[in-house]
Amino acid sequence: MNLDDAKALWSSDNEPTDPDMSTQSLSQSELLQQVKAQSAAFDRTIRQRDWTESVVAAAVSVFFGWLAWHDPSTLVTAGALLVVAGSALIFGRLRYARTRFAAPPVNEPVRQRLQRERAKVDAQIRLLSSVLWWYIAPLLAGLLLMTVGDNGWSVFTVVYGTVVIAGAAAIYVMNQRAVERDLRPRRETLTQLLNQVDSSADTQNDETGIAKRGDAIGG
Amino acid sequence: MPAPEAEFLDLVHENAARLRKIARVYTESAEGQRDLYQDILVALWRALPSFNGEAQRSTWLYRVALNTALSHERKRAVRSKATLSDDHPLWMDGLPTPGAGLEQKERLDRLYAAIDRLDTMDKTLVMMYLDDASYAVMADVLGISENYVGVKLHRIKKQLATWLEDTLT
């Protein structure tokens, strides 16, 4: 069989073998309804995630802000303010990371989209690699300060502090595992695809360009 | 019926076979193909407002469908990377050996199996080639030059022809 035969065979493949993949098995209104419902579910998930994040950040700020205002201990006040500042920082970093690479257009050329997705993965790797400084440290320091301010250097403080530090260490390890198990393989796959689609020289130039643009935005 | 809905339905009905073939090339199981097909339909619906007529309709459709398929495949690849061999065998388990009276379905299965041996990005070019897309469309879809499409396609066609001659005669 030659390529012309293959083309003829390919164009003859017009009948779906799976009824669920046949547009004729659904009426026009059913098909539209199904697609619109899935699209709306996707939008709803994004909205819910953003809403939950905002509510949590607001609740943390209100609660610890109230503590900072009312507690007579300077250490508790400092710790509570640190937690409020930390939660604002977390909220801002997460929101910025998402909006910076928000929904790349699905109709752009494949090569451009792959480059954009790799830049997004690079940003996620940077974000998780530095999670200790923007996520864990401010909250941990704030909580420890508040505990010392409230209980002094007691047995409770030492036990509670140990538990909180162990929890923070677990969060750190989980994030670094996510980088190694998920993000780095994803980046490697994207790089392989880019190598397949393009000559190495052009890819490297574009990668450098995107990295530079990313650094300029990210600071 | 409002214009976007009508446009979407036209698009889907005109290109149903093409979209289904893309789903089949990028996923192995029937369930995976259904999922990807649905994902592509949703992506087309969501991207419809971005179709402004600057690109050809076929270019726009290929871009949306292939970007969705590649993204779908990457998620699957990361999950199953440890167990999948990079070099897929041509003959899939359970398929009969080639014979003189191969049925259409079997011949198609073998064509898809041959395509499956190609690199992920080469598959995109082969599908467009088999669909008779022009070099200009392929270049626009992938974001590379027409000359480079020519070079790549020359190599891929040679490779595919060898595999097909070996197995489909």
GROMACS .gro file of C-alpha atoms in nm, chain A residues 35-165:
model
  131
   35VAL     CA    1  -2.127   2.135   2.527
   36LYS     CA    2  -2.266   2.444   2.699
   37ALA     CA    3  -2.314   2.252   3.024
   38GLN     CA    4  -1.952   2.133   3.023
   39SER     CA    5  -1.829   2.480   2.940
   40ALA     CA    6  -2.038   2.631   3.221
   41ALA     CA    7  -1.910   2.365   3.465
   42PHE     CA    8  -1.555   2.464   3.380
   43ASP     CA    9  -1.631   2.834   3.441
   44ARG     CA   10  -1.805   2.744   3.767
   45THR     CA   11  -1.503   2.549   3.893
   46ILE     CA   12  -1.273   2.845   3.826
   47ARG     CA   13  -1.516   3.088   3.993
   48GLN     CA   14  -1.552   2.862   4.298
   49ARG     CA   15  -1.177   2.824   4.336
   50ASP     CA   16  -1.123   3.202   4.316
   51TRP     CA   17  -1.414   3.267   4.553
   52THR     CA   18  -1.288   3.011   4.809
   53GLU     CA   19  -0.940   3.162   4.800
   54SER     CA   20  -1.077   3.512   4.850
   55VAL     CA   21  -1.305   3.407   5.136
   56VAL     CA   22  -1.026   3.220   5.316
   57ALA     CA   23  -0.787   3.516   5.279
   58ALA     CA   24  -1.056   3.756   5.405
   59ALA     CA   25  -1.150   3.530   5.700
   60VAL     CA   26  -0.785   3.489   5.805
   61SER     CA   27  -0.730   3.865   5.780
   62VAL     CA   28  -1.042   3.947   5.984
   63PHE     CA   29  -0.973   3.690   6.256
   64PHE     CA   30  -0.602   3.761   6.302
   65GLY     CA   31  -0.656   4.135   6.251
   66TRP     CA   32  -0.907   4.127   6.535
   67LEU     CA   33  -0.653   3.937   6.751
   68ALA     CA   34  -0.380   4.189   6.670
   69TRP     CA   35  -0.611   4.476   6.767
   70HIS     CA   36  -0.739   4.326   7.093
   71ASP     CA   37  -0.455   4.119   7.242
   72PRO     CA   38  -0.242   4.308   7.494
   73SER     CA   39   0.074   4.105   7.419
   74THR     CA   40   0.314   4.270   7.175
   75LEU     CA   41   0.435   3.930   7.054
   76VAL     CA   42   0.080   3.812   6.984
   77THR     CA   43   0.004   4.138   6.801
   78ALA     CA   44   0.324   4.108   6.594
   79GLY     CA   45   0.251   3.741   6.519
   80ALA     CA   46  -0.109   3.809   6.417
   81LEU     CA   47  -0.002   4.096   6.191
   82LEU     CA   48   0.257   3.865   6.034
   83VAL     CA   49  -0.014   3.605   5.964
   84VAL     CA   50  -0.238   3.873   5.808
   85ALA     CA   51   0.050   3.998   5.592
   86GLY     CA   52   0.144   3.638   5.503
   87SER     CA   53  -0.208   3.548   5.393
   88ALA     CA   54  -0.226   3.864   5.181
   89LEU     CA   55   0.107   3.769   5.024
   90ILE     CA   56  -0.013   3.414   4.952
   91PHE     CA   57  -0.338   3.540   4.801
   92GLY     CA   58  -0.147   3.788   4.585
   93ARG     CA   59   0.118   3.539   4.469
   94LEU     CA   60  -0.138   3.274   4.375
   95ARG     CA   61  -0.363   3.520   4.195
   96TYR     CA   62  -0.072   3.679   4.010
   97ALA     CA   63   0.071   3.342   3.907
   98ARG     CA   64  -0.265   3.246   3.759
   99THR     CA   65  -0.353   3.570   3.585
  100ARG     CA   66  -0.006   3.611   3.437
  101PHE     CA   67  -0.052   3.297   3.228
  102ALA     CA   68  -0.430   3.292   3.232
  103ALA     CA   69  -0.593   3.067   2.974
  104PRO     CA   70  -0.358   3.087   2.675
  105PRO     CA   71  -0.567   3.108   2.359
  106VAL     CA   72  -0.637   2.759   2.236
  107ASN     CA   73  -0.646   2.882   1.876
  108GLU     CA   74  -0.285   3.001   1.862
  109PRO     CA   75  -0.023   2.808   1.663
  110VAL     CA   76   0.084   2.484   1.829
  111ARG     CA   77   0.447   2.589   1.866
  112GLN     CA   78   0.355   2.920   2.031
  113ARG     CA   79   0.118   2.748   2.270
  114LEU     CA   80   0.380   2.492   2.369
  115GLN     CA   81   0.626   2.773   2.442
  116ARG     CA   82   0.367   2.954   2.649
  117GLU     CA   83   0.280   2.641   2.843
  118ARG     CA   84   0.646   2.572   2.915
  119ALA     CA   85   0.690   2.928   3.041
  120LYS     CA   86   0.388   2.869   3.265
  121VAL     CA   87   0.535   2.546   3.401
  122ASP     CA   88   0.867   2.726   3.464
  123ALA     CA   89   0.679   2.989   3.664
  124GLN     CA   90   0.501   2.716   3.863
  125ILE     CA   91   0.834   2.546   3.936
  126ARG     CA   92   0.977   2.877   4.061
  127LEU     CA   93   0.668   2.937   4.272
  128LEU     CA   94   0.678   2.596   4.442
  129SER     CA   95   1.055   2.596   4.481
  130SER     CA   96   1.032   2.920   4.678
  131VAL     CA   97   0.723   2.814   4.877
  132LEU     CA   98   0.924   2.829   5.200
  133TRP     CA   99   0.962   3.208   5.175
  134TRP     CA  100   0.626   3.329   5.051
  135TYR     CA  101   0.394   3.066   5.202
  136ILE     CA  102   0.544   2.877   5.492
  137ALA     CA  103   0.780   3.124   5.664
  138PRO     CA  104   0.539   3.417   5.727
  139LEU     CA  105   0.259   3.193   5.861
  140LEU     CA  106   0.497   2.978   6.065
  141ALA     CA  107   0.677   3.276   6.218
  142GLY     CA  108   0.344   3.446   6.294
  143LEU     CA  109   0.194   3.138   6.462
  144LEU     CA  110   0.511   3.073   6.668
  145LEU     CA  111   0.528   3.437   6.782
  146MET     CA  112   0.164   3.425   6.889
  147THR     CA  113   0.219   3.099   7.080
  148VAL     CA  114   0.522   3.236   7.265
  149GLY     CA  115   0.337   3.561   7.335
  150ASP     CA  116   0.037   3.375   7.470
  151ASN     CA  117   0.208   3.096   7.669
  152GLY     CA  118   0.567   3.206   7.722
  153TRP     CA  119   0.843   2.944   7.688
  154SER     CA  120   0.634   2.660   7.833
  155VAL     CA  121   0.614   2.288   7.757
  156PHE     CA  122   0.298   2.359   7.559
  157THR     CA  123   0.485   2.612   7.348
  158VAL     CA  124   0.761   2.362   7.271
  159VAL     CA  125   0.517   2.079   7.184
  160TYR     CA  126   0.286   2.303   6.982
  161GLY     CA  127   0.583   2.465   6.808
  162THR     CA  128   0.724   2.123   6.718
  163VAL     CA  129   0.390   2.011   6.573
  164VAL     CA  130   0.353   2.332   6.370
  165ILE     CA  131   0.712   2.309   6.240
   0.00000   0.00000   0.00000
